[in-house]
Structure formats: C-alpha cells, structure tokens
C-alpha cells in the first residue's frame, strides 16, 4: 500500500525542517557559541587556521 498524500506531505515537511535546521539554525547556534569564547581562544583559533 502506498503512503497517503498526507503522509507524503508530512514526510516532505519533516525533510524540509531538517534541511532548514542544518543549513540555518545549527550554523547560527555555532556562531553564538563562538562569539562567547574569550579573546585568547579566538586568537588561538585564528592562528591555528592560518597554518594552511
């Protein structure tokens, strides 16, 4: 038996919400945590990332 239109729509909305969470919400949360780091930690991260 194939899924109903409502079940399919609900699955697609869950998928859309997952994509939005990964692409929008998670990076925003990471940025908020990053902004709370002390200056010396931010400097160490910047120095680490420049080693490339």
XYZ file of N, CA, C and O in Angstrom:
208
model
N 0.847 -1.185 0.000
C 0.000 0.000 0.000
C 0.889 1.243 0.000
O 1.803 1.348 0.806
N 0.617 2.164 -0.881
C 1.428 3.379 -0.960
C 0.973 4.383 0.102
O -0.167 4.358 0.554
N 1.901 5.271 0.507
C 1.537 6.253 1.528
C 0.502 7.246 0.995
O 0.451 7.532 -0.205
N -0.300 7.756 1.900
C -1.313 8.729 1.501
C -0.652 10.071 1.207
O 0.522 10.303 1.520
N -1.406 10.942 0.600
C -0.895 12.277 0.286
C -0.500 13.006 1.571
O 0.539 13.670 1.624
N -1.290 12.853 2.623
C -0.981 13.499 3.892
C 0.324 12.964 4.482
O 1.132 13.738 5.008
N 0.528 11.668 4.409
C 1.766 11.072 4.926
C 2.974 11.554 4.126
O 4.028 11.856 4.681
N 2.803 11.619 2.807
C 3.892 12.091 1.949
C 4.217 13.545 2.255
O 5.386 13.928 2.385
N 3.177 14.366 2.393
C 3.376 15.785 2.700
C 4.055 15.945 4.059
O 4.981 16.759 4.197
N 3.638 15.173 5.034
C 4.252 15.254 6.365
C 5.728 14.860 6.301
O 6.579 15.513 6.923
N 6.044 13.844 5.533
C 7.441 13.425 5.380
C 8.259 14.507 4.701
O 9.395 14.786 5.098
N 7.708 15.132 3.686
C 8.423 16.199 2.988
C 8.646 17.404 3.894
O 9.708 18.030 3.855
N 7.669 17.756 4.716
C 7.841 18.864 5.654
C 8.892 18.540 6.707
O 9.683 19.404 7.095
N 8.939 17.285 7.176
C 9.990 16.894 8.127
C 11.361 17.023 7.478
O 12.314 17.505 8.096
N 11.462 16.620 6.225
C 12.718 16.744 5.490
C 13.093 18.211 5.311
O 14.258 18.591 5.514
N 12.144 19.047 4.969
C 12.393 20.476 4.820
C 12.844 21.088 6.143
O 13.794 21.890 6.177
N 12.213 20.701 7.230
C 12.613 21.205 8.546
C 14.023 20.755 8.904
O 14.799 21.525 9.478
N 14.376 19.535 8.568
C 15.721 19.025 8.823
C 16.752 19.833 8.037
O 17.794 20.227 8.572
N 16.465 20.099 6.774
C 17.376 20.891 5.944
C 17.528 22.297 6.517
O 18.648 22.821 6.617
N 16.432 22.913 6.904
C 16.493 24.258 7.480
C 17.307 24.257 8.769
O 18.104 25.176 9.006
N 17.134 23.252 9.596
C 17.888 23.146 10.848
C 19.387 23.061 10.558
O 20.193 23.767 11.158
N 19.762 22.209 9.619
C 21.185 22.010 9.297
C 21.793 23.229 8.619
O 22.950 23.559 8.864
N 21.049 23.884 7.756
C 21.598 24.975 6.952
C 21.484 26.340 7.626
O 22.282 27.227 7.337
N 20.503 26.535 8.510
C 20.253 27.849 9.093
C 20.475 27.852 10.605
O 21.296 28.611 11.117
N 19.759 27.002 11.300
C 19.761 27.051 12.763
C 21.082 26.609 13.372
O 21.613 27.289 14.261
N 21.622 25.475 12.922
C 22.870 24.978 13.513
C 24.025 25.957 13.331
O 24.730 26.250 14.302
N 24.248 26.495 12.130
C 25.340 27.465 11.994
C 25.145 28.703 12.886
O 26.112 29.238 13.422
N 23.904 29.123 13.047
C 23.620 30.275 13.910
C 23.993 29.953 15.356
O 24.601 30.774 16.042
N 23.659 28.757 15.824
C 23.999 28.351 17.193
C 25.512 28.262 17.373
O 26.051 28.680 18.399
N 26.199 27.743 16.373
C 27.661 27.647 16.441
C 28.264 29.049 16.509
O 29.170 29.302 17.301
N 27.753 29.956 15.698
C 28.244 31.340 15.721
C 28.019 31.993 17.080
O 28.868 32.738 17.561
N 26.877 31.705 17.707
C 26.589 32.274 19.023
C 27.577 31.763 20.071
O 28.063 32.535 20.899
N 27.877 30.475 20.032
C 28.840 29.904 20.971
C 30.231 30.458 20.699
O 30.960 30.831 21.623
N 30.598 30.535 19.426
C 31.900 31.065 19.023
C 32.078 32.494 19.533
O 33.149 32.863 20.015
N 31.016 33.300 19.462
C 31.066 34.693 19.901
C 31.284 34.815 21.410
O 31.766 35.850 21.882
N 30.975 33.776 22.155
C 31.140 33.827 23.613
C 32.537 33.414 24.071
O 32.862 33.522 25.246
N 33.370 32.944 23.135
C 34.714 32.499 23.510
C 35.572 33.690 23.941
O 35.415 34.794 23.425
N 36.506 33.455 24.860
C 37.403 34.534 25.270
C 38.330 34.927 24.114
O 38.587 34.142 23.194
N 38.827 36.159 24.196
C 39.666 36.712 23.130
C 40.880 35.832 22.860
O 41.239 35.602 21.694
N 41.516 35.316 23.910
C 42.714 34.487 23.693
C 42.366 33.188 22.956
O 43.152 32.697 22.162
N 41.206 32.638 23.206
C 40.788 31.429 22.491
C 40.524 31.749 21.024
O 40.897 30.974 20.137
N 39.912 32.884 20.767
C 39.660 33.291 19.383
C 40.973 33.512 18.638
O 41.109 33.128 17.468
N 41.963 34.105 19.327
C 43.273 34.333 18.710
C 43.954 32.998 18.408
O 44.583 32.841 17.358
N 43.837 32.053 19.310
C 44.439 30.735 19.094
C 43.782 30.028 17.909
O 44.463 29.396 17.098
N 42.486 30.148 17.788
C 41.776 29.535 16.663
C 42.213 30.184 15.355
O 42.479 29.509 14.360
N 42.314 31.500 15.365
C 42.734 32.216 14.159
C 44.151 31.811 13.758
O 44.430 31.574 12.579
N 45.056 31.704 14.731
C 46.440 31.292 14.449
C 46.466 29.871 13.897
O 47.205 29.582 12.959
N 45.665 28.999 14.474
C 45.591 27.611 14.011
C 45.116 27.536 12.572
O 45.661 26.806 11.754
N 44.100 28.328 12.257
C 43.518 28.269 10.928
C 44.414 28.905 9.863
O 44.265 28.605 8.681
N 45.342 29.761 10.235
C 46.254 30.400 9.285
C 47.405 29.493 8.887
O 48.125 29.797 7.953
N 47.600 28.364 9.565
C 48.728 27.475 9.308
C 48.673 26.822 7.942
O 49.629 26.229 7.503
N 47.565 26.906 7.259
C 47.413 26.265 5.943
C 48.331 26.918 5.026
O 48.949 26.970 4.225
